[in-house]
Short mmCIF file of C-alpha atoms in Angstrom, two decimals:
data_model
loop_
_atom_site.label_atom_id
_atom_site.label_comp_id
_atom_site.label_asym_id
_atom_site.label_seq_id
_atom_site.Cartn_x
_atom_site.Cartn_y
_atom_site.Cartn_z
CA MET A 1 178.10 150.70 90.81
CA THR A 2 175.43 152.55 88.99
CA LEU A 3 171.68 151.50 88.90
CA ARG A 4 172.01 150.48 85.39
CA GLU A 5 175.54 148.47 86.13
CA GLN A 6 173.54 146.66 88.81
CA ASN A 7 170.69 145.65 86.65
CA VAL A 8 172.97 144.68 83.82
CA SER A 9 174.86 142.25 86.19
CA GLN A 10 171.60 140.74 87.31
CA LEU A 11 170.51 139.65 83.58
CA THR A 12 172.59 136.64 83.53
CA SER A 13 172.00 135.57 87.37
CA THR A 14 168.84 133.68 86.91
CA THR A 15 166.23 132.21 84.47
CA PHE A 16 163.50 134.73 84.22
CA ASP A 17 159.77 134.01 83.78
CA ALA A 18 160.07 136.66 80.82
CA LEU A 19 162.23 138.63 78.86
CA VAL A 20 160.73 141.76 77.42
CA ILE A 21 162.65 143.12 74.30
CA GLY A 22 162.01 146.70 74.07
CA GLY A 23 161.49 149.62 76.47
CA GLY A 24 158.75 151.58 74.58
CA ILE A 25 155.21 152.06 75.99
CA ASN A 26 154.37 148.18 75.14
CA GLY A 27 157.36 146.88 76.55
CA ALA A 28 157.50 149.21 79.73
CA ALA A 29 153.50 148.48 80.51
CA SER A 30 154.07 144.78 79.90
CA ALA A 31 157.20 144.63 82.37
CA ALA A 32 155.34 146.84 85.00
CA ALA A 33 152.27 144.51 84.75
CA LEU A 34 154.17 141.18 85.11
CA ALA A 35 156.51 142.42 87.99
CA GLY A 36 153.56 143.73 89.78
CA LYS A 37 151.66 140.59 89.50
CA GLY A 38 154.57 138.59 90.84
CA ALA A 39 156.41 137.44 87.75
CA LYS A 40 160.22 137.43 87.59
CA VAL A 41 160.88 139.74 84.67
CA ALA A 42 163.79 141.31 82.64
CA LEU A 43 163.55 144.07 80.13
CA ILE A 44 166.36 145.53 77.67
CA ASP A 45 166.34 147.88 75.25
CA ARG A 46 169.15 148.43 72.62
CA GLY A 47 168.96 152.31 73.24
CA ASP A 48 167.30 154.14 75.82
CA PHE A 49 164.03 153.52 77.34
CA ALA A 50 161.29 155.23 74.93
CA GLY A 51 163.85 155.79 72.52
CA SER A 52 161.76 155.64 69.20
CA THR A 53 158.12 155.99 68.52
CA SER A 54 157.25 156.45 72.13
CA MET A 55 159.05 159.72 72.37
CA GLN A 56 157.78 161.19 69.06
CA SER A 57 153.95 161.19 69.77
CA SER A 58 151.81 164.49 70.17
CA ASN A 59 151.47 163.80 73.86
CA LEU A 60 147.75 163.38 73.22
CA VAL A 61 145.78 160.69 75.19
CA TRP A 62 142.70 160.52 72.96
CA GLY A 63 139.75 158.09 72.38
CA GLY A 64 140.31 157.93 68.47
CA ILE A 65 137.87 160.30 67.37
CA LYS A 66 138.80 159.97 63.69
CA TYR A 67 138.23 156.17 63.72
CA MET A 68 134.51 157.16 63.80
CA GLU A 69 134.60 158.20 60.15
CA SER A 70 135.46 154.68 59.14
CA ASN A 71 132.86 153.35 61.58
CA ASP A 72 135.09 151.64 63.88
CA PHE A 73 132.97 152.20 66.86
CA GLY A 74 134.22 149.35 68.87
CA LEU A 75 137.91 150.67 68.72
CA VAL A 76 136.57 154.03 69.68
CA ARG A 77 134.58 152.83 72.58
CA LYS A 78 137.49 150.70 73.77
CA LEU A 79 140.01 153.84 73.55
CA CYS A 80 137.48 156.04 75.28
CA LYS A 81 137.32 153.84 78.09
CA SER A 82 141.13 153.53 78.17
CA ARG A 83 141.59 157.39 78.02
CA ASN A 84 138.99 157.88 81.06
CA HIS A 85 141.00 155.10 82.85
CA LEU A 86 144.23 156.74 82.69
CA ILE A 87 142.73 160.26 83.54
CA LYS A 88 141.43 158.62 86.72
CA SER A 89 144.75 156.59 87.48
CA TYR A 90 147.16 159.35 86.68
CA PRO A 91 145.10 162.62 87.58
CA SER A 92 148.38 164.61 87.84
CA THR A 93 149.96 163.67 84.57
CA VAL A 94 147.02 162.74 82.24
CA GLU A 95 144.73 165.79 81.99
CA GLU A 96 141.34 166.58 80.31
CA ILE A 97 142.00 169.27 77.67
CA ARG A 98 139.54 171.09 75.12
CA PHE A 99 140.01 170.69 71.35
CA LEU A 100 138.61 173.61 69.35
CA THR A 101 138.20 172.37 65.75
CA THR A 102 137.58 174.70 62.86
CA ILE A 103 135.80 173.73 59.69
CA THR A 104 136.43 175.45 56.24
CA LYS A 105 134.02 175.77 53.42
CA GLY A 106 133.92 172.79 51.26
CA PHE A 107 134.91 170.42 53.60
CA ARG A 108 133.35 166.97 53.42
CA HIS A 109 130.96 167.31 56.48
CA SER A 110 129.29 170.29 58.10
CA PRO A 111 130.02 171.46 61.40
CA ARG A 112 126.69 170.45 62.84
CA TYR A 113 126.99 167.02 61.21
CA LEU A 114 130.49 166.76 62.87
CA TRP A 115 129.27 168.19 66.07
CA ALA A 116 126.62 165.42 66.41
CA GLY A 117 129.50 163.30 66.06
CA THR A 118 131.20 164.70 68.97
CA TRP A 119 128.03 164.10 71.13
CA LEU A 120 128.15 160.38 70.08
CA TYR A 121 131.82 160.42 71.18
CA TRP A 122 131.08 161.81 74.30
CA LEU A 123 128.40 159.25 75.06
CA MET A 124 130.80 156.53 73.79
CA GLY A 125 132.98 157.94 76.60
CA ASN A 126 130.48 157.53 79.03
CA GLY A 127 129.86 161.39 79.32
CA PHE A 128 133.25 161.42 81.40
CA THR A 129 134.51 164.63 79.95
CA LYS A 130 133.04 168.10 79.51
CA LYS A 131 130.04 168.12 77.20
CA PRO A 132 130.74 169.30 73.21
CA ARG A 133 129.86 172.85 72.00
CA LEU A 134 128.82 174.12 68.54
CA LEU A 135 130.70 177.12 67.50
CA SER A 136 130.13 179.86 64.78
CA PRO A 137 132.85 181.60 63.17
CA LYS A 138 132.26 184.55 65.21
CA ASN A 139 132.43 182.47 68.42
CA ILE A 140 135.82 180.76 67.24
CA LYS A 141 137.51 184.45 66.65
CA GLN A 142 136.32 185.77 69.91
CA GLU A 143 137.94 182.67 71.86
CA GLU A 144 140.68 182.22 69.62
CA SER A 145 141.77 185.50 67.85
CA ILE A 146 144.85 183.76 66.41
CA ILE A 147 142.64 181.29 64.22
CA ASN A 148 141.92 182.63 60.53
CA VAL A 149 138.25 182.44 60.03
CA ASP A 150 137.89 183.85 56.65
CA THR A 151 137.02 180.47 55.03
CA SER A 152 135.36 179.05 58.08
CA VAL A 153 131.63 177.92 58.26
CA GLY A 154 131.92 177.00 62.01
CA GLY A 155 133.43 174.57 64.34
CA PHE A 156 133.00 172.59 67.58
CA GLU A 157 134.67 172.01 70.96
CA TYR A 158 135.37 168.65 72.66
CA SER A 159 137.44 166.83 75.13
CA ASP A 160 140.11 164.47 75.11
CA ALA A 161 143.37 164.38 77.21
CA TYR A 162 147.06 165.15 77.05
CA LEU A 163 150.15 164.43 79.10
CA HIS A 164 151.41 167.18 81.20
CA ASP A 165 155.00 166.10 80.92
CA ASN A 166 156.39 164.46 77.81
CA ASP A 167 155.41 161.00 76.28
CA ALA A 168 158.98 159.27 77.10
CA ARG A 169 158.76 160.49 80.95
CA PHE A 170 155.36 158.87 81.06
CA VAL A 171 156.90 155.60 79.71
CA PHE A 172 160.10 155.66 81.99
CA ASN A 173 157.53 156.00 84.98
CA PHE A 174 156.40 152.31 83.91
CA ILE A 175 160.09 151.38 83.82
CA ARG A 176 160.48 152.82 87.16
CA HIS A 177 157.28 150.88 88.45
CA ALA A 178 158.57 147.71 87.06
CA LEU A 179 161.75 148.21 88.93
CA ASP A 180 160.13 148.88 92.16
CA PHE A 181 158.30 145.60 91.79
CA GLY A 182 161.42 143.80 91.46
CA ALA A 183 161.97 143.78 87.60
CA THR A 184 165.64 143.74 86.22
CA ALA A 185 165.55 146.51 83.44
CA ALA A 186 168.82 147.74 81.51
CA ASN A 187 168.91 150.29 78.53
CA TYR A 188 171.72 150.13 76.12
CA VAL A 189 171.59 146.37 75.99
CA GLU A 190 170.80 144.92 72.62
CA SER A 191 169.32 141.50 71.60
CA LEU A 192 171.25 140.02 68.90
CA GLY A 193 168.52 137.10 68.51
CA ALA A 194 167.44 134.39 70.46
CA GLU A 195 166.81 130.53 70.44
CA ARG A 196 164.80 128.22 72.26
CA LYS A 197 166.84 125.35 74.04
CA ASP A 198 165.45 122.58 76.45
CA GLY A 199 162.02 124.80 77.06
CA VAL A 200 163.75 127.97 77.64
CA TRP A 201 164.62 131.29 75.59
CA VAL A 202 168.34 131.90 75.53
CA THR A 203 168.60 135.36 74.30
CA LYS A 204 172.20 136.46 73.21
CA ALA A 205 172.60 140.22 74.22
CA ARG A 206 175.32 142.80 73.92
CA ASN A 207 176.05 145.67 76.27
CA THR A 208 176.32 148.49 73.74
CA MET A 209 178.25 150.61 76.12
CA ASP A 210 181.24 148.43 76.33
CA GLY A 211 180.71 145.72 73.68
CA SER A 212 180.58 142.67 76.06
CA THR A 213 178.08 140.01 75.18
CA PHE A 214 176.15 137.64 77.37
CA GLU A 215 173.07 135.47 77.47
CA ILE A 216 169.88 135.81 79.12
CA ARG A 217 167.51 132.94 79.98
CA ALA A 218 163.71 133.09 80.23
CA LYS A 219 160.81 130.78 80.00
CA VAL A 220 158.74 133.23 77.82
CA LEU A 221 159.99 135.99 75.24
CA ILE A 222 158.13 139.17 74.66
CA ASN A 223 158.93 140.99 71.54
CA ALA A 224 158.14 144.63 72.42
CA ALA A 225 160.62 146.07 69.67
CA GLY A 226 157.94 148.43 68.48
CA PRO A 227 158.83 149.37 64.87
CA TRP A 228 161.30 146.52 64.92
CA VAL A 229 159.19 143.75 66.13
CA ASP A 230 159.37 142.21 62.61
CA HIS A 231 162.94 142.65 62.55
CA HIS A 232 163.47 140.70 65.65
CA ASN A 233 161.15 138.13 64.90
CA LYS A 234 163.29 137.24 61.95
CA LEU A 235 166.37 137.05 64.26
CA THR A 236 164.25 134.35 66.34
CA ASN A 237 162.87 132.62 63.38
CA GLN A 238 159.34 133.48 64.31
CA GLN A 239 156.41 133.29 61.90
CA THR A 240 153.56 135.56 63.14
CA SER A 241 150.00 136.12 61.99
CA HIS A 242 150.68 140.01 61.82
CA GLN A 243 153.07 142.30 60.54
CA HIS A 244 153.77 146.26 60.49
CA LEU A 245 153.29 148.87 58.06
CA TYR A 246 154.86 152.39 58.77
CA SER A 247 153.59 155.71 58.73
CA LYS A 248 155.94 158.75 59.42
CA GLY A 249 154.77 161.55 61.56
CA ILE A 250 156.35 164.78 62.55
CA HIS A 251 155.54 167.73 64.78
CA LEU A 252 157.74 171.19 64.94
CA ILE A 253 158.08 172.70 68.26
CA VAL A 254 158.00 176.65 67.88
CA PRO A 255 157.52 179.62 70.34
CA GLN A 256 154.22 179.83 72.06
CA LEU A 257 151.38 180.73 69.49
CA THR A 258 148.56 181.23 72.12
CA GLN A 259 148.15 181.36 75.83
CA SER A 260 145.20 179.00 75.48
CA LYS A 261 145.28 175.81 77.25
CA ARG A 262 143.30 173.91 74.54
CA VAL A 263 144.43 172.11 71.39
CA LEU A 264 143.48 173.88 68.00
CA ALA A 265 142.33 171.33 65.52
CA PHE A 266 142.11 171.74 61.83
CA PHE A 267 141.77 169.45 58.97
CA ALA A 268 145.08 169.83 56.82
CA ASP A 269 145.09 169.92 53.08
CA ASP A 270 145.64 166.17 52.91
CA GLY A 271 142.15 165.78 55.00
CA ARG A 272 143.68 164.54 58.18
CA LEU A 273 143.64 166.21 61.58
CA PHE A 274 146.16 168.96 62.20
CA PHE A 275 147.04 170.10 65.73
CA VAL A 276 148.18 173.12 67.57
CA ILE A 277 149.14 171.53 70.87
CA PRO A 278 150.10 173.66 74.14
CA MET A 279 153.61 172.63 75.47
CA GLY A 280 154.36 174.77 78.28
CA ASN A 281 155.86 177.99 77.08
CA ARG A 282 156.27 176.75 73.61
CA THR A 283 153.63 175.20 70.79
CA CYS A 284 153.85 171.86 69.03
CA ILE A 285 152.38 171.68 65.57
CA GLY A 286 151.71 169.02 63.38
CA THR A 287 151.38 166.08 62.18
CA THR A 288 152.22 164.48 58.80
CA ASP A 289 151.36 160.95 57.56
CA THR A 290 153.70 159.44 55.14
CA HIS A 291 154.11 155.88 54.03
CA MET A 292 157.55 154.46 54.98
CA ASP A 293 158.93 151.10 54.01
CA HIS A 294 161.18 151.24 57.02
CA PRO A 295 161.06 152.36 60.56
CA ASN A 296 163.85 154.73 60.12
CA ALA A 297 162.50 158.08 59.71
CA VAL A 298 163.95 161.60 59.40
CA VAL A 299 162.48 165.11 58.73
CA THR A 300 162.68 166.33 55.30
CA ASP A 301 162.22 169.69 53.88
CA GLU A 302 159.26 168.53 52.43
CA ASP A 303 157.70 167.51 55.86
CA VAL A 304 158.52 171.11 57.34
CA SER A 305 157.01 172.94 54.21
CA PHE A 306 153.79 170.91 54.81
CA VAL A 307 153.39 171.71 58.34
CA LEU A 308 154.40 175.45 57.93
CA GLU A 309 152.22 175.90 55.01
CA ASN A 310 149.26 174.34 56.62
CA ILE A 311 149.60 176.27 60.02
CA ASN A 312 150.22 179.49 58.21
CA LYS A 313 147.09 179.19 56.25
CA ARG A 314 144.90 178.60 59.47
CA LEU A 315 146.13 181.12 61.81
CA THR A 316 146.72 185.07 61.69
CA LEU A 317 150.17 185.43 63.07
CA GLU A 318 151.85 189.00 62.75
CA LYS A 319 154.45 187.06 60.73
CA PRO A 320 154.20 183.53 58.95
CA LEU A 321 156.18 180.90 60.70
CA THR A 322 159.39 179.85 58.82
CA PRO A 323 161.99 177.32 59.50
CA SER A 324 163.93 179.67 61.60
CA ASP A 325 161.37 179.83 64.14
CA ILE A 326 161.58 175.87 64.74
CA ILE A 327 163.27 175.28 68.03
CA SER A 328 163.15 171.51 67.73
CA THR A 329 161.44 168.79 65.72
CA ARG A 330 159.81 165.28 66.71
CA CYS A 331 159.85 162.60 64.02
CA GLY A 332 158.86 158.83 64.47
CA VAL A 333 157.04 156.32 62.52
CA ARG A 334 153.61 154.88 63.69
CA PRO A 335 153.90 150.95 63.52
CA LEU A 336 150.65 149.72 62.13
CA ALA A 337 149.39 146.16 62.41
CA ILE A 338 148.30 144.39 59.41
CA GLU A 339 147.60 140.56 58.99
CA ALA A 340 150.73 139.00 57.37
CA ASN A 341 148.97 137.68 54.47
CA GLN A 342 147.48 141.38 53.51
CA GLY A 343 150.92 142.60 51.94
CA SER A 344 152.31 145.98 52.03
CA ASP A 345 149.73 147.81 49.71
CA ARG A 346 147.05 148.54 52.25
CA ASP A 347 145.60 152.17 52.63
CA PHE A 348 147.75 153.06 55.81
CA LEU A 349 145.80 156.27 56.30
CA GLN A 350 142.55 154.29 57.04
CA LEU A 351 144.76 152.04 59.57
CA SER A 352 144.10 152.37 63.20
CA ARG A 353 146.85 152.37 65.96
CA LYS A 354 145.07 149.15 67.69
CA HIS A 355 147.44 146.78 69.14
CA ILE A 356 147.65 142.99 68.37
CA ILE A 357 149.04 140.31 70.82
CA ASP A 358 150.31 137.47 68.72
CA THR A 359 150.94 134.49 70.92
CA HIS A 360 152.63 131.29 69.90
CA ASP A 361 151.89 128.71 72.45
CA ASP A 362 154.29 125.89 71.18
CA THR A 363 157.29 128.51 71.65
CA ALA A 364 156.01 130.66 74.47
CA HIS A 365 156.62 133.70 72.14
CA ILE A 366 154.70 136.79 72.29
CA SER A 367 154.87 139.79 69.71
CA ILE A 368 153.05 143.12 70.13
CA PHE A 369 152.03 144.67 67.36
CA GLY A 370 150.82 148.27 66.83
CA GLY A 371 149.47 150.18 69.80
CA LYS A 372 149.64 153.77 71.36
CA LEU A 373 149.93 155.58 74.65
CA THR A 374 146.18 155.59 75.37
CA ASP A 375 145.72 151.78 75.44
CA CYS A 376 148.88 150.99 77.50
CA LEU A 377 146.95 149.65 80.57
CA ASN A 378 145.29 147.10 78.52
CA VAL A 379 148.33 145.96 76.67
CA GLY A 380 150.15 145.37 80.47
CA ASP A 381 146.90 143.32 81.44
CA GLU A 382 146.55 141.42 78.27
CA ILE A 383 150.27 140.39 78.32
CA ALA A 384 149.79 139.20 82.07
CA ASP A 385 146.92 137.08 80.81
CA ALA A 386 148.80 135.64 77.91
CA VAL A 387 152.15 134.86 80.02
CA THR A 388 149.64 133.19 82.57
CA GLN A 389 148.45 131.01 79.47
CA LEU A 390 151.89 130.23 78.77
CA GLY A 391 152.20 128.39 82.12
CA VAL A 392 153.82 131.05 84.34
CA THR A 393 152.32 131.44 87.53
CA LEU A 394 151.66 135.06 88.74
CA THR A 395 151.65 135.20 92.63
CA LYS A 396 149.50 138.36 92.75
CA PRO A 397 147.09 138.12 89.89
CA LYS A 398 144.65 140.70 91.18
CA PHE A 399 147.60 143.46 92.09
CA GLN A 400 146.88 146.90 90.45
CA TRP A 401 150.16 147.75 88.89
CA TYR A 402 149.67 151.24 87.79
CA GLY A 403 148.36 154.53 88.98
CA GLU A 404 149.49 157.41 91.35
CA PRO A 405 149.68 156.51 95.12
CA ALA A 406 146.49 156.98 97.36
CA ASP A 407 145.05 160.33 97.65
CA SER A 408 146.03 159.95 101.50
CA VAL A 409 149.68 159.86 100.43
CA LYS A 410 149.34 162.86 98.13
CA GLN A 411 147.72 165.05 101.01
CA GLN A 412 150.68 163.72 103.31
CA PHE A 413 153.11 165.04 100.80
CA MET A 414 151.36 168.37 100.42
CA ALA A 415 151.15 168.73 103.99
CA GLN A 416 154.88 168.26 104.41
CA ALA A 417 155.70 170.60 101.56
CA GLU A 418 153.61 173.25 103.03
CA ARG A 419 155.23 172.75 106.54
CA ILE A 420 158.66 173.60 104.67
CA GLY A 421 157.28 176.41 102.50
CA LEU A 422 158.18 174.58 99.33
CA ASP A 423 155.79 176.66 96.88
CA ALA A 424 157.71 179.79 98.34
CA MET A 425 160.90 178.61 96.88
CA THR A 426 159.39 178.09 93.29
CA PRO A 427 161.75 179.90 90.89
CA SER A 428 160.17 182.90 89.52
CA THR A 429 160.48 181.86 86.05
CA SER A 430 158.62 178.30 86.61
CA SER A 431 155.44 177.46 85.22
CA GLU A 432 153.82 175.79 88.00
CA LEU A 433 154.44 175.53 91.73
CA LEU A 434 156.87 173.07 93.11
CA THR A 435 154.67 171.03 94.85
CA LYS A 436 152.44 170.24 91.67
CA ARG A 437 155.56 169.62 89.62
CA LEU A 438 157.22 167.33 92.09
CA TRP A 439 154.48 165.22 92.89
CA ARG A 440 153.41 165.02 89.27
CA ARG A 441 156.80 163.56 88.22
CA TYR A 442 157.81 161.54 91.09
CA ALA A 443 154.80 160.88 93.24
CA ASP A 444 155.74 159.38 96.46
CA LYS A 445 159.44 159.39 95.60
CA ALA A 446 159.18 163.18 96.31
CA PHE A 447 159.18 162.72 99.75
CA ALA A 448 162.74 162.09 99.72
CA MET A 449 163.29 165.26 97.86
CA LEU A 450 161.28 167.25 100.57
CA GLU A 451 163.76 166.12 103.13
CA LYS A 452 166.89 167.25 101.02
CA ILE A 453 165.21 170.63 100.37
CA GLU A 454 164.38 171.16 104.22
CA ALA A 455 167.99 170.63 105.06
CA ASP A 456 169.40 172.82 102.27
CA HIS A 457 167.07 175.24 100.52
CA ASP A 458 169.80 175.40 97.78
CA GLN A 459 168.38 171.95 96.36
CA ALA A 460 165.25 173.93 95.44
CA ALA A 461 167.40 176.27 93.20
CA LEU A 462 166.96 176.32 89.42
CA LEU A 463 170.06 174.51 87.73
CA ILE A 464 169.66 174.68 84.04
CA GLU A 465 168.66 178.15 82.65
CA GLY A 466 165.63 177.88 80.67
CA THR A 467 164.09 174.97 82.15
CA GLU A 468 162.18 174.14 85.40
CA TYR A 469 164.85 171.51 86.69
CA ILE A 470 165.85 172.38 90.35
CA ARG A 471 169.19 170.80 91.57
CA VAL A 472 167.48 168.11 93.75
CA GLU A 473 165.80 166.50 90.65
CA LEU A 474 169.21 165.89 89.01
CA GLU A 475 170.44 164.20 92.11
CA HIS A 476 167.36 162.02 91.73
CA ALA A 477 167.91 161.46 88.11
CA ARG A 478 171.58 160.28 88.61
CA ASP A 479 170.46 157.89 91.23
CA TYR A 480 167.42 156.24 90.19
CA GLU A 481 166.45 157.24 86.52
CA MET A 482 169.33 155.16 84.82
CA ILE A 483 170.44 158.22 82.80
CA THR A 484 173.53 156.69 80.49
CA GLU A 485 173.79 159.32 77.85
CA LEU A 486 173.10 163.11 78.01
CA GLU A 487 170.18 162.68 75.50
CA ASP A 488 168.55 160.22 77.86
CA PHE A 489 168.00 163.32 80.44
CA LEU A 490 167.69 166.40 77.84
CA ARG A 491 165.09 164.57 75.67
CA ARG A 492 163.56 161.57 77.47
CA ARG A 493 163.50 162.22 81.24
CA ALA A 494 162.92 165.65 80.39
CA LYS A 495 161.70 167.74 77.39
CA ILE A 496 164.70 170.21 77.72
CA SER A 497 165.86 169.69 74.11
CA LEU A 498 162.41 170.05 72.90
CA VAL A 499 161.81 173.29 74.26
CA VAL A 500 165.09 174.99 74.67
CA HIS A 501 167.17 176.00 71.57
CA HIS A 502 169.99 173.69 70.81
CA ASP A 503 172.70 176.56 70.69
CA GLN A 504 171.37 177.99 73.88
CA LEU A 505 172.13 174.57 75.68
CA ARG A 506 175.56 174.35 74.00
CA HIS A 507 176.55 177.40 76.08
CA SER A 508 174.61 176.38 79.13
CA GLU A 509 176.83 176.51 82.38
CA GLY A 510 173.98 175.01 84.26
CA LEU A 511 173.78 172.20 82.01
CA LYS A 512 177.50 171.67 82.21
CA GLU A 513 177.01 171.40 86.01
CA ALA A 514 174.22 169.04 85.76
CA CYS A 515 176.55 166.88 83.53
CA ARG A 516 179.13 166.70 86.29
CA MET A 517 176.14 165.78 88.68
CA LEU A 518 174.92 163.07 86.49
CA PHE A 519 178.24 161.58 85.00
CA GLY A 520 181.09 162.91 87.53
CA ASP A 521 184.64 162.32 85.55
CA GLN A 522 182.99 161.51 82.56
CA ALA A 523 180.91 164.97 82.33
CA ASP A 524 183.26 166.68 79.69
CA GLU A 525 182.99 163.53 77.62
CA ARG A 526 179.35 163.05 77.54
CA PHE A 527 178.77 166.76 77.05
CA ASN A 528 180.97 166.72 74.10
CA ALA A 529 179.70 163.52 72.74
CA TYR A 530 176.06 164.97 72.67
CA PHE A 531 176.72 168.14 70.95
CA GLU A 532 178.96 166.36 68.28
CA ASN A 533 176.27 163.64 67.38
CA ASN A 534 173.24 166.33 67.68
CA SER A 535 175.00 169.02 65.96
CA GLY A 536 171.75 170.20 64.38
CA GLU A 537 169.04 168.25 66.27
CA ALA A 538 166.86 171.23 67.19
CA ILE A 539 167.07 172.59 63.71
CA GLN A 540 168.60 170.95 60.66
CA GLN A 541 170.57 173.75 59.17
CA ALA A 542 169.85 172.78 55.63
CA MET A 543 166.09 173.59 56.48
CA ALA A 544 166.90 176.71 58.02
CA ASP A 545 168.72 177.71 54.76
CA ALA A 546 165.85 176.62 52.52
#
């Protein structure tokens, strides 16, 4: 029986203290916090964990510098503290990175004015990061020759942070924490709605893999369905004080544009921040900000044209980027929280990503609106407080439910890795040493990998061409990461489908072997299903032909 099957079978075995609907960043952090603090928790997601907004971000963990322009200093201060806390709690995963911002002639603010703002931003973050710098056009060109400074009047450099791995991987690690703390979690289990009976929420659920239905009982129901929070509230007949507006954002992944390990930031033609973000041996560029009436977003020709036009204006490339250069796309909606009585005609460009915990004491129902990766630890703690107020006893209320293991554990891992000569086994095409990679991705769970590699050095061999995945990681993914469909692995536990061309994956013998490791007798079925359902995910052919 697989790990997922075990968890699905456990969903009907008891009455939980809380059931979390949705396995994005809000739901994952909530489940980890509650389980870590001693609650009996279940979490379900109708697709895969982090399968929506939480896998479509820019991978940035930032303090919301853009909200300073709207004088939302309280939110900026909170997000800066949250960013700092994440860097300290996950030093191998959340890393400080420099942002170099170029200002062009005619922009609404001068470089010196904005530079002064970055100093205020730095101070609001308690001076936790490197200090800002003011740059002339000449300085910018010297440091980043790729930037077009013909119309530049200068710029500045400041710090925020980014996720070394992809956002969905970060989210899944909270799911993994929750499981380790005793939670029951299952992907591909859909909530069909819930009603309250005799003081308990009874949720009708469907296993989307086989169509079977069953009931899950919980004292508290937590709606963390991301963009679909409003939809699920209708299923449960909940009237809330807030609702969502939707803003679509896309990013394009292209070949590496610069060796720089900094983010290049500009103000796009529509006035919003526009980024060139390092992604290993690729570059991520974007984003857009388009109002949506619903959460189901797709990349359009207009989106691609906007991003390419903006980047080609701002960089001096040997050849302008075209749709044929696109390796993959990211596309999702930002769920923006507003008060329910404000309607849908708000200027969404002025709305922040702040989260709202909407609690109904009389029905023991909680909805989480808005939110972003940066503030996830606060979401978890606030949900734990809210559940406590609803009468659930947390047996370990002071337990720290997040963060990497203690430094002493890391040093023990490094010593054991050195003893077996792990770094000498690093594939020549890898961008980092195996010690750093395995610790960052798996922390103390990597000890078991060391034992397997010591027993058989072939376990450290590269498995899938064009990636950094070694054989032992696939065994771990099969046993502990609840991979149900091939896309779960390619797009969310890893970022392979973001950085490797679709056609290259289709013809990868290494990927076919990985499928056999992950799915056994169902390998061919899962492999073929992925490429049938994603016959142009990396690049929509219509765009390439545009």
